[in-house]
Amino acid sequence: MRVREETMVDRDQLPLLLLQVARAYWVDDRSQADIAAEIGYSRSMVSRLLKQARELGVIKFSVGHPLERAFELERALTDSFGLAQVRISVEDAEQDASDAARLAAGLLGEAIGSDCVLGMTNGHSVPAVVHAMSPLHRPNATIVQSIGTIARENNSVDSPEICRELAQHLGASYRLLPAPLVVRSPRVAAALRREEAVSMTLAMAGHADVMLTGIGATTRTDDGVIFDNCITPAEHDELLRAGAVGHICGHHVDGRGHHVDSRFCQRLLAVPFERLKGIPTVIAVAWGRGKAPAILGCLHGGLVSALVTDVPTAQAVLALEGA
């Protein structure tokens, strides 16, 4: 069969021809010789048509990987909030938290010095990080329970168990807080804070080198796992009226990271809120789009120096910020 030359291409038909050739080559993975035989042009003409298709934008290439998007989000959060470290999982942690926990475990391992004092809270994300930790030799480190005990059946999310497990990973010592997370009145909480075992533990937590914590959301219907059955409906409404969007280390904050010092907070036994900004490294591990306002509030308040989350949550936080 005699092939047609380039000068014989009907210019009105050229866009359709370029699309046909480009689709056959790059989408259907056909050879240039096969395409040439089909359309009746030479192989060199097909090569020229493919080049023209690229130049005219008929075909566009995109080289990328989910990690690239995660790195972009890490840079955006670092630049927007002056964070020292950000780690973002490409996996949706609400579906599978293993990758986010692994990233946080690596970050925590880097932060734990030989004689480090490490404060720890509770919840779902913190034990996930501890479970993902590889054994390290830190016999001079001390793990400190920084928030009172939930004291319910699910001990796996409670501070004492988490502290013991991490101490075992490190070969380190640990100090527990012999008090519940929430007591019945501010007066009882004040009395317990004067007890030497409680006051000394909270003082150690407030002067820790590193703090590992989650961030909880305060919504119209929920206060987070650590406060299940602890907050009365009246206290919940009071927190919402005061602008609370979430909590860190047990303390509620508003959208700018200001402490919401409600009656409920006065019943709380945890590291003092005012000490959080004095801790050199506060690693917050939190995920879920519903936590975006709480995470953003903590970032605005300068309460966090390192953040571990996932891509959907990071995108939600930056969207709220307008970044």
mmCIF file of C-alpha atoms in Angstrom, residues 96-236:
data_model
loop_
_atom_site.group_PDB
_atom_site.id
_atom_site.type_symbol
_atom_site.label_atom_id
_atom_site.label_comp_id
_atom_site.label_asym_id
_atom_site.label_seq_id
_atom_site.Cartn_x
_atom_site.Cartn_y
_atom_site.Cartn_z
ATOM 1 C CA ASP A 96 -5.682 2.186 58.617
ATOM 2 C CA ALA A 97 -3.561 4.026 61.176
ATOM 3 C CA SER A 98 -0.502 1.805 60.882
ATOM 4 C CA ASP A 99 1.459 4.081 58.535
ATOM 5 C CA ALA A 100 0.742 7.238 60.559
ATOM 6 C CA ALA A 101 1.684 5.393 63.764
ATOM 7 C CA ARG A 102 4.932 4.207 62.162
ATOM 8 C CA LEU A 103 5.843 7.750 61.103
ATOM 9 C CA ALA A 104 5.118 9.060 64.593
ATOM 10 C CA ALA A 105 7.116 6.248 66.192
ATOM 11 C CA GLY A 106 10.114 7.172 64.063
ATOM 12 C CA LEU A 107 9.793 10.826 64.999
ATOM 13 C CA LEU A 108 9.456 9.974 68.678
ATOM 14 C CA GLY A 109 12.480 7.695 68.546
ATOM 15 C CA GLU A 110 14.570 10.543 67.131
ATOM 16 C CA ALA A 111 13.392 12.881 69.915
ATOM 17 C CA ILE A 112 14.143 10.624 72.885
ATOM 18 C CA GLY A 113 17.606 11.443 74.171
ATOM 19 C CA SER A 114 19.644 9.322 76.547
ATOM 20 C CA ASP A 115 18.351 11.015 79.714
ATOM 21 C CA CYS A 116 15.066 12.313 78.289
ATOM 22 C CA VAL A 117 11.969 12.963 80.384
ATOM 23 C CA LEU A 118 9.015 12.020 78.184
ATOM 24 C CA GLY A 119 5.464 12.987 79.087
ATOM 25 C CA MET A 120 2.587 10.951 77.677
ATOM 26 C CA THR A 121 -1.183 11.334 77.499
ATOM 27 C CA ASN A 122 -3.763 8.785 76.343
ATOM 28 C CA GLY A 123 -6.473 8.122 73.757
ATOM 29 C CA HIS A 124 -6.333 6.084 70.544
ATOM 30 C CA SER A 125 -3.416 7.637 68.652
ATOM 31 C CA VAL A 126 -0.827 7.594 71.468
ATOM 32 C CA PRO A 127 -0.956 3.823 72.113
ATOM 33 C CA ALA A 128 -0.867 3.223 68.338
ATOM 34 C CA VAL A 129 2.460 5.072 68.269
ATOM 35 C CA VAL A 130 3.815 3.100 71.225
ATOM 36 C CA HIS A 131 2.795 -0.206 69.628
ATOM 37 C CA ALA A 132 4.726 0.816 66.488
ATOM 38 C CA MET A 133 7.922 1.670 68.392
ATOM 39 C CA SER A 134 11.021 -0.433 67.833
ATOM 40 C CA PRO A 135 12.986 -1.296 70.974
ATOM 41 C CA LEU A 136 15.538 1.371 71.907
ATOM 42 C CA HIS A 137 18.147 1.387 74.654
ATOM 43 C CA ARG A 138 17.343 4.427 76.801
ATOM 44 C CA PRO A 139 17.857 3.207 80.378
ATOM 45 C CA ASN A 140 18.289 6.744 81.746
ATOM 46 C CA ALA A 141 15.048 8.035 80.238
ATOM 47 C CA THR A 142 11.911 8.504 82.331
ATOM 48 C CA ILE A 143 8.357 8.121 81.057
ATOM 49 C CA VAL A 144 5.860 10.282 82.936
ATOM 50 C CA GLN A 145 2.085 9.922 82.933
ATOM 51 C CA SER A 146 0.935 13.453 82.179
ATOM 52 C CA ILE A 147 -2.814 13.083 82.450
ATOM 53 C CA GLY A 148 -4.994 11.274 84.977
ATOM 54 C CA THR A 149 -6.240 7.733 84.583
ATOM 55 C CA ILE A 150 -9.464 7.030 82.728
ATOM 56 C CA ALA A 151 -9.938 3.903 84.875
ATOM 57 C CA ARG A 152 -12.416 2.132 82.645
ATOM 58 C CA GLU A 153 -12.464 -1.333 81.105
ATOM 59 C CA ASN A 154 -10.532 -0.320 77.981
ATOM 60 C CA ASN A 155 -7.078 -0.049 79.591
ATOM 61 C CA SER A 156 -5.341 -0.175 76.210
ATOM 62 C CA VAL A 157 -6.058 3.538 75.654
ATOM 63 C CA ASP A 158 -5.223 4.556 79.222
ATOM 64 C CA SER A 159 -2.051 6.302 80.351
ATOM 65 C CA PRO A 160 -0.650 3.787 82.887
ATOM 66 C CA GLU A 161 -0.622 0.917 80.391
ATOM 67 C CA ILE A 162 0.858 3.102 77.660
ATOM 68 C CA CYS A 163 3.624 4.351 79.976
ATOM 69 C CA ARG A 164 4.533 0.835 81.059
ATOM 70 C CA GLU A 165 4.673 -0.413 77.484
ATOM 71 C CA LEU A 166 6.886 2.406 76.256
ATOM 72 C CA ALA A 167 9.187 2.074 79.266
ATOM 73 C CA GLN A 168 9.572 -1.582 78.388
ATOM 74 C CA HIS A 169 10.457 -0.693 74.766
ATOM 75 C CA LEU A 170 13.146 1.692 76.014
ATOM 76 C CA GLY A 171 14.378 -0.182 79.049
ATOM 77 C CA ALA A 172 13.524 3.032 80.897
ATOM 78 C CA SER A 173 11.893 3.891 84.203
ATOM 79 C CA TYR A 174 8.410 5.361 84.457
ATOM 80 C CA ARG A 175 6.338 7.407 86.864
ATOM 81 C CA LEU A 176 2.559 7.093 87.073
ATOM 82 C CA LEU A 177 0.042 9.723 88.124
ATOM 83 C CA PRO A 178 -1.943 8.235 91.042
ATOM 84 C CA ALA A 179 -5.173 10.077 90.298
ATOM 85 C CA PRO A 180 -8.178 9.860 87.983
ATOM 86 C CA LEU A 181 -8.472 12.089 84.949
ATOM 87 C CA VAL A 182 -11.608 13.823 86.222
ATOM 88 C CA VAL A 183 -12.896 14.085 89.798
ATOM 89 C CA ARG A 184 -16.301 15.172 91.061
ATOM 90 C CA SER A 185 -15.501 18.805 91.912
ATOM 91 C CA PRO A 186 -12.857 21.518 91.565
ATOM 92 C CA ARG A 187 -12.359 21.354 95.340
ATOM 93 C CA VAL A 188 -11.435 17.659 95.215
ATOM 94 C CA ALA A 189 -9.107 18.301 92.265
ATOM 95 C CA ALA A 190 -7.355 21.097 94.152
ATOM 96 C CA ALA A 191 -6.884 18.844 97.186
ATOM 97 C CA LEU A 192 -5.399 16.060 95.065
ATOM 98 C CA ARG A 193 -2.989 18.452 93.360
ATOM 99 C CA ARG A 194 -1.556 19.210 96.810
ATOM 100 C CA GLU A 195 -0.765 15.542 97.402
ATOM 101 C CA GLU A 196 2.981 15.031 97.017
ATOM 102 C CA ALA A 197 2.780 12.030 94.654
ATOM 103 C CA VAL A 198 0.399 13.919 92.364
ATOM 104 C CA SER A 199 2.124 17.300 92.511
ATOM 105 C CA MET A 200 5.577 15.798 91.872
ATOM 106 C CA THR A 201 4.379 13.798 88.866
ATOM 107 C CA LEU A 202 2.591 16.793 87.343
ATOM 108 C CA ALA A 203 5.673 18.948 87.956
ATOM 109 C CA MET A 204 7.853 16.395 86.145
ATOM 110 C CA ALA A 205 5.384 16.281 83.257
ATOM 111 C CA GLY A 206 5.315 20.064 83.051
ATOM 112 C CA HIS A 207 9.120 20.142 82.757
ATOM 113 C CA ALA A 208 9.429 17.234 80.318
ATOM 114 C CA ASP A 209 11.819 17.371 77.380
ATOM 115 C CA VAL A 210 9.290 15.726 75.067
ATOM 116 C CA MET A 211 5.505 15.358 75.218
ATOM 117 C CA LEU A 212 3.600 12.793 73.137
ATOM 118 C CA THR A 213 -0.091 13.633 72.914
ATOM 119 C CA GLY A 214 -3.180 13.276 70.828
ATOM 120 C CA ILE A 215 -5.620 16.040 69.965
ATOM 121 C CA GLY A 216 -9.324 15.501 70.575
ATOM 122 C CA ALA A 217 -12.270 17.206 68.916
ATOM 123 C CA THR A 218 -15.108 18.952 70.712
ATOM 124 C CA THR A 219 -18.212 18.932 68.559
ATOM 125 C CA ARG A 220 -21.905 19.500 69.122
ATOM 126 C CA THR A 221 -22.384 15.813 69.863
ATOM 127 C CA ASP A 222 -19.042 14.478 71.110
ATOM 128 C CA ASP A 223 -16.144 15.190 73.478
ATOM 129 C CA GLY A 224 -13.749 12.413 72.488
ATOM 130 C CA VAL A 225 -12.891 8.981 73.828
ATOM 131 C CA ILE A 226 -10.971 10.132 76.891
ATOM 132 C CA PHE A 227 -13.972 12.096 78.178
ATOM 133 C CA ASP A 228 -16.681 9.497 77.604
ATOM 134 C CA ASN A 229 -19.228 9.822 80.434
ATOM 135 C CA CYS A 230 -17.071 12.448 82.205
ATOM 136 C CA ILE A 231 -18.563 15.693 80.926
ATOM 137 C CA THR A 232 -22.088 16.585 81.955
ATOM 138 C CA PRO A 233 -24.496 18.013 79.335
ATOM 139 C CA ALA A 234 -24.346 21.381 81.101
ATOM 140 C CA GLU A 235 -20.518 21.377 81.005
ATOM 141 C CA HIS A 236 -20.569 20.353 77.353
#
